[in-house]
Coordinates of C-alpha atoms in Angstrom, one line a residue:
X1 CA -70.4 75.2 3.7
X2 CA -69.1 73.3 6.9
X3 CA -67.5 75.4 9.5
X4 CA -65.1 73.6 11.8
X5 CA -65.1 75.5 15.3
X6 CA -62.6 75.5 18.1
X7 CA -63.1 76.9 21.6
X8 CA -62.0 80.5 22.1
X9 CA -58.7 80.6 23.9
X10 CA -56.0 83.5 24.2
X11 CA -52.6 83.9 25.3
X12 CA -50.5 86.9 26.9
X13 CA -46.8 85.9 25.4
X14 CA -45.4 85.5 22.0
X15 CA -44.6 82.0 20.7
X16 CA -41.4 80.7 19.0
X17 CA -41.7 77.2 17.2
X18 CA -38.3 76.0 17.4
X19 CA -38.7 72.8 14.8
X20 CA -41.4 73.0 12.1
X21 CA -40.7 71.4 8.6
X22 CA -40.8 72.4 5.1
X23 CA -40.8 70.0 2.2
X24 CA -37.9 70.6 -0.4
X25 CA -39.8 71.4 -3.7
X26 CA -39.0 70.7 -7.3
X27 CA -38.1 74.0 -8.0
X28 CA -35.1 74.1 -5.6
X29 CA -33.3 72.1 -8.3
X30 CA -34.9 73.9 -11.2
X31 CA -33.2 77.2 -9.8
X32 CA -30.0 75.5 -8.6
X33 CA -28.1 77.1 -11.6
X34 CA -28.9 80.7 -9.9
X35 CA -27.0 79.5 -6.7
X36 CA -24.2 77.0 -8.0
X37 CA -21.1 77.2 -9.7
X38 CA -20.9 75.1 -13.0
X39 CA -19.1 72.6 -11.2
X40 CA -21.3 72.3 -8.3
X41 CA -24.4 72.0 -10.5
X42 CA -22.7 69.3 -12.4
X43 CA -22.0 67.6 -9.0
X44 CA -25.6 68.4 -7.7
X45 CA -27.0 66.4 -10.9
X46 CA -24.6 63.4 -10.2
X47 CA -25.2 63.0 -6.7
X48 CA -29.0 64.3 -5.7
X49 CA -31.2 65.2 -8.6
X50 CA -35.2 65.8 -8.8
X51 CA -36.2 64.4 -12.3
X52 CA -39.4 65.8 -13.3
X53 CA -40.4 63.8 -16.1
X54 CA -40.3 60.7 -14.1
X55 CA -41.2 62.8 -10.8
X56 CA -38.4 61.0 -8.8
X57 CA -35.5 62.0 -6.6
X58 CA -32.6 60.3 -8.0
X59 CA -29.8 59.8 -5.4
X60 CA -26.2 58.4 -6.0
X61 CA -27.8 56.7 -9.1
X62 CA -30.9 55.4 -7.4
X63 CA -34.2 56.5 -8.5
X64 CA -37.2 56.8 -6.4
X65 CA -35.2 57.8 -3.2
X66 CA -36.1 60.0 -0.4
X67 CA -39.6 60.7 1.5
X68 CA -41.6 62.3 -1.4
X69 CA -40.8 66.0 -0.3
X70 CA -41.0 67.0 -4.0
X71 CA -44.4 65.4 -5.0
X72 CA -46.5 68.7 -4.3
X73 CA -50.5 68.9 -4.5
X74 CA -51.0 65.5 -3.2
X75 CA -52.1 62.3 -5.0
X76 CA -55.5 60.7 -5.3
X77 CA -56.1 58.2 -2.8
X78 CA -53.5 59.1 -0.1
X79 CA -53.0 62.0 2.3
X80 CA -49.7 63.1 2.1
X81 CA -48.1 62.8 5.5
X82 CA -45.2 65.4 4.8
X83 CA -47.7 68.6 4.5
X84 CA -50.7 67.3 6.0
X85 CA -50.8 68.8 9.8
X86 CA -52.1 72.3 8.6
X87 CA -54.6 74.3 10.7
X88 CA -57.2 72.3 12.1
X89 CA -56.2 69.0 10.8
X90 CA -56.3 67.4 14.1
X91 CA -55.3 63.6 14.5
X92 CA -58.9 62.6 14.7
X93 CA -59.7 64.1 11.4
X94 CA -56.5 62.6 10.0
X95 CA -58.0 59.3 10.8
X96 CA -61.2 59.7 9.2
X97 CA -59.4 60.6 6.0
X98 CA -57.4 57.6 6.1
X99 CA -60.3 55.3 6.9
X100 CA -62.0 57.2 3.5
X101 CA -59.0 55.8 1.7
X102 CA -59.4 52.4 2.7
X103 CA -62.3 52.2 0.0
X104 CA -62.4 52.9 -3.6
X105 CA -65.8 54.6 -3.6
X106 CA -64.6 57.0 -0.4
X107 CA -61.1 57.4 -1.4
X108 CA -59.6 61.0 -1.7
X109 CA -60.1 62.7 -5.1
X110 CA -57.2 64.7 -6.9
X111 CA -58.9 67.8 -5.7
X112 CA -59.4 66.9 -1.9
X113 CA -55.7 65.5 -1.9
X114 CA -54.5 69.0 -3.2
X115 CA -56.5 70.9 -0.7
X116 CA -54.9 68.8 2.2
X117 CA -51.3 69.4 0.9
X118 CA -50.8 72.6 2.6
X119 CA -48.8 75.1 0.7
X120 CA -46.8 76.7 3.2
X121 CA -44.9 73.6 3.4
X122 CA -43.2 75.1 0.6
X123 CA -44.4 78.7 -0.3
X124 CA -44.1 81.4 2.3
X125 CA -47.1 83.3 2.2
X126 CA -49.5 80.5 2.8
X127 CA -47.3 79.6 5.7
X128 CA -47.6 82.9 7.4
X129 CA -51.4 82.8 7.2
X130 CA -51.4 79.1 8.6
X131 CA -49.1 80.8 11.6
X132 CA -51.9 83.2 12.3
X133 CA -54.4 80.5 12.7
X134 CA -52.0 78.1 14.4
X135 CA -50.7 80.9 17.2
X136 CA -47.4 80.8 16.0
X137 CA -45.7 84.2 16.1
X138 CA -42.1 82.8 14.9
X139 CA -40.7 79.8 13.4
X140 CA -37.6 77.8 12.5
X141 CA -37.9 75.9 9.6
X142 CA -36.2 72.5 8.9
X143 CA -36.2 70.2 5.7
X144 CA -37.9 67.0 5.5
X145 CA -35.4 64.4 3.9
X146 CA -33.3 64.0 6.9
X147 CA -32.7 60.5 6.5
X148 CA -31.2 61.2 2.7
X149 CA -28.5 63.7 2.9
X150 CA -26.0 62.0 5.3
X151 CA -25.6 59.5 2.9
X152 CA -24.6 61.6 -0.2
X153 CA -21.4 59.8 -1.4
X154 CA -19.9 62.6 -3.5
X155 CA -18.9 65.4 -0.9
X156 CA -19.0 68.2 -3.7
X157 CA -22.6 67.1 -4.4
X158 CA -23.5 67.2 -0.9
X159 CA -22.0 70.9 -0.6
X160 CA -23.9 71.9 -3.8
X161 CA -27.2 70.4 -2.1
X162 CA -26.6 72.1 1.2
X163 CA -25.7 75.4 -0.7
X164 CA -29.0 75.2 -3.0
X165 CA -31.5 74.3 -0.2
X166 CA -29.9 76.9 2.0
X167 CA -30.2 79.5 -0.5
X168 CA -33.8 78.5 -1.3
X169 CA -34.9 78.7 2.7
X170 CA -33.2 81.7 3.1
X171 CA -35.4 83.6 0.2
X172 CA -38.5 81.4 1.5
X173 CA -37.7 83.4 4.8
X174 CA -37.2 86.9 3.6
X175 CA -41.0 86.9 3.1
X176 CA -41.2 88.3 6.5
X177 CA -37.6 87.9 8.3
X178 CA -38.9 88.8 11.8
X179 CA -41.1 85.7 11.8
X180 CA -39.5 83.1 9.7
X181 CA -36.1 81.7 10.3
X182 CA -34.1 78.7 8.8
X183 CA -32.0 75.9 9.7
X184 CA -29.1 75.2 7.4
X185 CA -27.9 72.0 6.1
X186 CA -24.1 71.3 6.6
X187 CA -22.2 69.0 4.1
X188 CA -20.9 66.7 7.0
X189 CA -19.2 64.6 4.2
X190 CA -16.1 67.0 4.4
X191 CA -15.4 68.9 7.4
X192 CA -13.8 71.7 5.4
X193 CA -17.0 72.2 3.3
X194 CA -19.2 72.4 6.4
X195 CA -17.1 74.8 7.9
X196 CA -17.2 77.1 4.9
X197 CA -20.7 76.5 4.8
X198 CA -21.5 77.7 8.3
X199 CA -19.5 81.0 7.6
X200 CA -21.6 81.7 4.7
X201 CA -25.2 81.0 5.9
X202 CA -24.1 82.8 9.4
X203 CA -23.4 86.0 7.0
X204 CA -27.1 85.5 6.1
X205 CA -28.3 85.4 9.4
X206 CA -28.8 81.9 9.9
X207 CA -28.9 80.8 13.6
X208 CA -28.9 77.2 13.3
X209 CA -26.6 74.5 11.6
X210 CA -28.4 71.2 11.2
X211 CA -26.3 67.9 12.0
X212 CA -27.8 64.1 12.1
X213 CA -26.6 62.0 14.9
X214 CA -25.7 59.0 12.8
X215 CA -22.9 57.5 11.9
X216 CA -23.2 57.5 8.3
X217 CA -20.0 56.2 6.4
X218 CA -17.9 56.5 9.6
X219 CA -18.8 60.5 9.9
X220 CA -20.4 60.3 13.6
X221 CA -20.5 64.0 14.2
X222 CA -18.6 64.4 17.4
X223 CA -15.3 63.0 15.8
X224 CA -12.0 65.1 16.0
X225 CA -12.0 65.6 12.4
X226 CA -14.8 68.2 13.0
X227 CA -13.4 70.2 15.0
X228 CA -13.2 72.9 12.6
X229 CA -17.1 72.8 12.4
X230 CA -17.6 73.2 16.2
X231 CA -15.0 75.9 15.9
X232 CA -16.9 77.7 13.3
X233 CA -20.1 77.5 15.2
X234 CA -18.4 78.9 18.4
X235 CA -17.2 82.0 16.0
X236 CA -20.5 82.7 14.5
X237 CA -22.8 82.0 17.1
X238 CA -24.4 79.4 15.0
X239 CA -26.1 76.3 17.1
X240 CA -25.5 72.6 16.8
X241 CA -29.0 71.6 15.7
X242 CA -29.2 68.1 16.4
X243 CA -32.1 66.4 14.7
X244 CA -32.6 62.5 14.9
X245 CA -34.8 60.7 12.2
X246 CA -36.0 57.1 11.8
X247 CA -33.2 55.2 10.2
X248 CA -34.5 53.9 7.3
X249 CA -31.0 53.2 5.6
X250 CA -32.2 52.7 2.0
X251 CA -29.3 54.9 0.7
X252 CA -26.4 52.6 2.3
X253 CA -23.9 51.4 -0.2
X254 CA -24.0 47.9 -1.5
X255 CA -21.9 46.0 0.7
X256 CA -21.8 48.5 3.7
X257 CA -22.9 46.5 6.9
X258 CA -22.0 48.8 9.6
X259 CA -24.7 49.7 12.1
X260 CA -25.3 53.3 11.6
X261 CA -27.8 54.3 14.2
X262 CA -29.7 52.7 17.6
X263 CA -32.8 53.7 15.6
X264 CA -31.6 51.0 12.7
X265 CA -31.8 48.4 15.5
X266 CA -35.1 49.4 16.7
X267 CA -36.6 49.2 13.1
X268 CA -35.0 45.8 12.6
X269 CA -36.2 44.4 15.9
X270 CA -40.0 45.9 15.1
X271 CA -39.6 43.9 11.5
X272 CA -38.3 40.7 13.4
X273 CA -41.3 41.0 15.6
X274 CA -43.9 41.7 13.1
X275 CA -45.3 44.7 14.3
X276 CA -47.8 46.1 12.1
X277 CA -47.5 49.8 12.0
X278 CA -44.2 51.8 11.3
X279 CA -45.7 54.4 13.5
X280 CA -45.3 52.1 16.7
X281 CA -41.8 52.7 16.6
X282 CA -41.5 56.0 15.6
X283 CA -40.8 57.9 18.9
X284 CA -38.3 55.3 19.8
X285 CA -36.5 55.8 16.7
X286 CA -36.0 59.6 17.8
X287 CA -35.4 59.2 21.2
X288 CA -32.8 56.5 20.3
X289 CA -30.4 58.6 18.2
X290 CA -31.0 61.8 20.6
X291 CA -30.2 60.0 23.8
X292 CA -27.3 58.4 22.4
X293 CA -26.0 61.7 21.5
X294 CA -26.8 63.5 24.3
X295 CA -24.6 60.8 26.6
X296 CA -21.9 60.8 24.3
X297 CA -21.1 64.7 24.2
X298 CA -21.6 65.1 28.2
X299 CA -19.6 61.9 29.0
X300 CA -16.8 62.5 26.4
X301 CA -16.0 66.4 27.7
X302 CA -17.2 67.6 24.3
X303 CA -18.5 70.9 25.8
X304 CA -15.6 71.5 27.7
X305 CA -13.4 71.4 24.6
X306 CA -16.1 73.6 22.9
X307 CA -17.2 76.0 25.6
X308 CA -18.8 78.6 23.7
X309 CA -20.9 75.9 21.9
X310 CA -24.8 75.9 22.1
X311 CA -27.0 73.1 20.8
X312 CA -30.6 72.0 20.4
X313 CA -32.0 68.8 20.5
X314 CA -34.6 68.7 18.2
X315 CA -37.8 66.4 17.7
X316 CA -36.9 63.6 20.3
X317 CA -39.7 64.5 23.1
X318 CA -38.0 65.6 26.3
X319 CA -39.5 63.1 28.9
X320 CA -36.7 60.8 28.8
X321 CA -34.2 63.7 29.6
X322 CA -34.0 63.6 33.3
X323 CA -33.5 59.7 33.4
X324 CA -30.6 59.9 31.0
X325 CA -29.2 62.9 32.9
X326 CA -29.3 61.1 36.1
X327 CA -27.8 58.0 34.7
X328 CA -25.0 60.0 33.2
X329 CA -24.3 61.7 36.6
X330 CA -24.5 58.5 38.5
X331 CA -22.0 56.7 35.9
X332 CA -19.6 59.6 36.3
X333 CA -19.6 59.5 40.2
X334 CA -19.2 55.7 40.1
X335 CA -16.5 55.6 37.6
X336 CA -14.5 58.7 37.4
X337 CA -11.4 56.7 38.9
X338 CA -11.8 54.5 36.1
X339 CA -11.9 57.1 33.5
X340 CA -9.5 56.9 30.5
X341 CA -10.5 60.6 29.3
X342 CA -9.6 63.8 31.1
X343 CA -11.9 64.3 34.2
X344 CA -14.9 66.3 33.8
X345 CA -14.8 69.8 35.2
X346 CA -18.7 69.4 36.2
X347 CA -21.6 66.8 36.4
X348 CA -22.8 65.9 33.2
X349 CA -26.3 67.2 34.0
X350 CA -25.0 70.6 34.8
X351 CA -23.1 70.9 31.4
X352 CA -26.3 69.8 29.8
X353 CA -28.3 73.0 31.5
X354 CA -25.3 75.1 30.5
X355 CA -25.0 74.5 26.9
X356 CA -28.4 72.6 25.6
X357 CA -32.0 73.3 25.0
X358 CA -34.2 70.2 23.9
X359 CA -37.5 70.3 22.1
X360 CA -40.9 69.0 23.3
X361 CA -44.3 68.7 21.6
X362 CA -47.7 70.0 23.0
X363 CA -49.1 66.7 23.9
X364 CA -46.3 66.0 26.4
X365 CA -47.4 66.6 30.0
X366 CA -44.4 65.6 32.0
X367 CA -42.5 68.8 31.7
X368 CA -45.6 70.8 32.8
X369 CA -45.3 68.8 36.1
X370 CA -41.8 69.2 36.4
X371 CA -41.1 73.1 35.6
X372 CA -38.1 73.5 38.0
X373 CA -36.2 71.0 36.1
X374 CA -37.0 72.2 32.9
X375 CA -37.3 75.6 33.2
X376 CA -34.4 77.0 31.0
X377 CA -33.8 74.2 28.8
X378 CA -37.3 73.6 27.1
X379 CA -38.4 74.8 23.8
X380 CA -41.7 73.8 22.0
X381 CA -41.8 72.2 18.5
X382 CA -44.9 72.0 16.4
X383 CA -43.8 69.6 13.9
X384 CA -46.1 71.2 11.4
X385 CA -46.7 70.3 8.4
X386 CA -45.6 66.7 9.3
X387 CA -48.6 64.2 10.2
X388 CA -48.1 64.3 14.0
X389 CA -47.8 68.3 14.1
X390 CA -50.2 70.3 15.7
X391 CA -50.4 74.3 16.9
X392 CA -49.7 75.9 19.8
X393 CA -53.1 76.1 21.2
X394 CA -53.1 72.2 22.1
X395 CA -49.7 72.8 23.7
X396 CA -51.1 75.9 26.0
X397 CA -54.5 73.4 26.5
X398 CA -52.2 70.6 28.0
X399 CA -50.3 73.1 30.2
X400 CA -53.1 74.5 31.9
X401 CA -54.5 71.2 32.6
X402 CA -51.4 70.8 34.6
X403 CA -51.9 73.9 36.2
X404 CA -48.6 75.1 35.1
X405 CA -48.0 79.0 36.0
X406 CA -47.9 81.3 33.0
X407 CA -44.3 82.5 33.6
X408 CA -43.1 78.8 32.7
X409 CA -45.5 78.5 29.8
X410 CA -44.1 81.8 28.2
X411 CA -40.3 80.4 28.7
X412 CA -41.4 77.0 27.2
X413 CA -43.2 78.3 24.3
X414 CA -40.7 81.0 23.5
X415 CA -38.6 82.7 25.6
X416 CA -35.9 79.7 25.6
X417 CA -35.9 79.1 22.0
X418 CA -35.3 82.9 21.5
X419 CA -32.6 83.1 24.0
X420 CA -30.7 80.3 22.5
X421 CA -31.0 81.8 19.0
X422 CA -30.3 85.4 19.9
X423 CA -33.7 86.4 18.2
X424 CA -35.5 89.5 19.8
X425 CA -38.9 89.3 21.1
X426 CA -41.5 90.4 18.5
X427 CA -43.6 93.4 19.8
X428 CA -46.7 92.5 18.0
X429 CA -47.9 88.9 18.8
X430 CA -50.9 86.7 18.2
X431 CA -53.3 87.0 21.4
X432 CA -56.5 85.2 20.3
X433 CA -57.5 81.9 18.9
X434 CA -59.3 81.7 15.3
X435 CA -62.5 79.8 16.4
X436 CA -63.9 79.0 13.1
X437 CA -62.4 77.6 9.9
X438 CA -64.5 77.4 6.4
X439 CA -64.3 73.9 5.0
X440 CA -65.4 72.2 1.8
X441 CA -68.6 70.0 1.6
X442 CA -66.9 67.1 1.7
X443 CA -65.0 67.7 4.9
X444 CA -65.6 64.7 7.6
X445 CA -68.8 65.2 9.9
X446 CA -68.5 64.7 13.5
X447 CA -70.5 61.4 13.2
X448 CA -68.2 60.2 10.5
X449 CA -65.1 61.1 13.1
X450 CA -66.4 59.3 15.7
X451 CA -67.0 56.1 13.5
X452 CA -63.8 56.2 12.2
X453 CA -62.1 56.3 15.8
X454 CA -63.4 52.8 16.4
X455 CA -60.8 50.2 15.9
X456 CA -62.9 48.1 13.4
X457 CA -63.1 51.2 11.0
X458 CA -59.4 50.2 10.0
X459 CA -60.2 46.9 9.0
X460 CA -60.5 45.8 5.6
X461 CA -63.0 42.9 5.9
X462 CA -63.0 41.6 2.2
X463 CA -60.5 42.0 -0.9
X464 CA -63.4 43.6 -2.8
X465 CA -63.2 46.6 -0.4
X466 CA -59.7 47.3 -1.1
X467 CA -58.3 48.9 -4.2
X468 CA -54.6 48.3 -4.9
X469 CA -52.5 51.8 -5.0
X470 CA -55.5 53.3 -3.2
X471 CA -55.0 54.5 0.5
X472 CA -51.7 56.2 1.1
X473 CA -51.2 55.9 4.8
X474 CA -53.4 53.1 6.6

């Protein structure tokens, strides 16, 4: 049996992963009747429902919606990018598997696809085992179908979906509540419903309320109508979790032509330009939504109106932040006399440092080179199990190459997140890296991985080499 090996590493502090994902499983809908009233269940069925017979998510009457979170166990000839990045599934391994899928005779079998579908994405016990290997002591779990929920047109159905997901996520975390924490979905379609859900999940110990920073159906989430939502967060201590995402817009109502996200414009530009791969614009999508939200809340005086509110900027990298804050400060100094809003009490940069934390991923080196700037505002995100996820050992390796002192590593990889979420530091934590993982006989060899990294390995030379329907991501 092949053995995947890793270089020995050790750490002297506990890790908090502030943004990792679960995939919403089919039984979330099967069990919805246990969590919802009769009217809520009926609204859920009419708004967003997983149909097990057709294996499809039906949203606003449209079948085949969503990202496919519910299709667990994988499919032959495909890698499930939503549950792929488990222990040791580094990006070069993923590349080798995708190259295999380009040909019928080497494409993944059903058994192999199931092996790569990491069960920790929807079951807590496997996740805890994976965390032990990945060096992750504590984690905040976040749902996957983030581009779907803002477009639910029935407010009662949206309320029911949030309630069902939040109760499932709460039960998931009860497997080990000192290691597993959940961020709650909020039905922003109706501010009163969102307020009620904040109070409900806060009573369960929830630390974060998730908000997508887009203008879906005219609901950009800093509008005055949401005052009661922010007041509820201030009162309960629930953190405003701002999570961006690519703006597919597939659930826009017919005739709805308004642009709802900066990421939407990026996607349109990429399509018009004929860019060959959606992942080329993936990072820009997240940064577009996040940077716009940061500029708007800082320049509008949002945090001065809600002075007790704290916020987390999820999954948008962090390298762009220093530039945006500098530009906000410069703009305010230059145009403060032309401002039609009340004057700010402090510079935008100072407000961000007081109220916000931003996520970063383990392959980002710039924060390690600017530790004084990021010292109290940076929190590591694994993005596990999504395809671009990685373990904490990758992050530590990046920091050590930059010669970042350990006191900053400890802050970036756990202390800042725990302080924001008001979570106690664990007394026991993982210190040493697991250096060997046993793999099945079909696992890519070192030679295959090296060959797959060559550009020509992903080129289909003849139609005969390609089987339609086989390949998943390419």
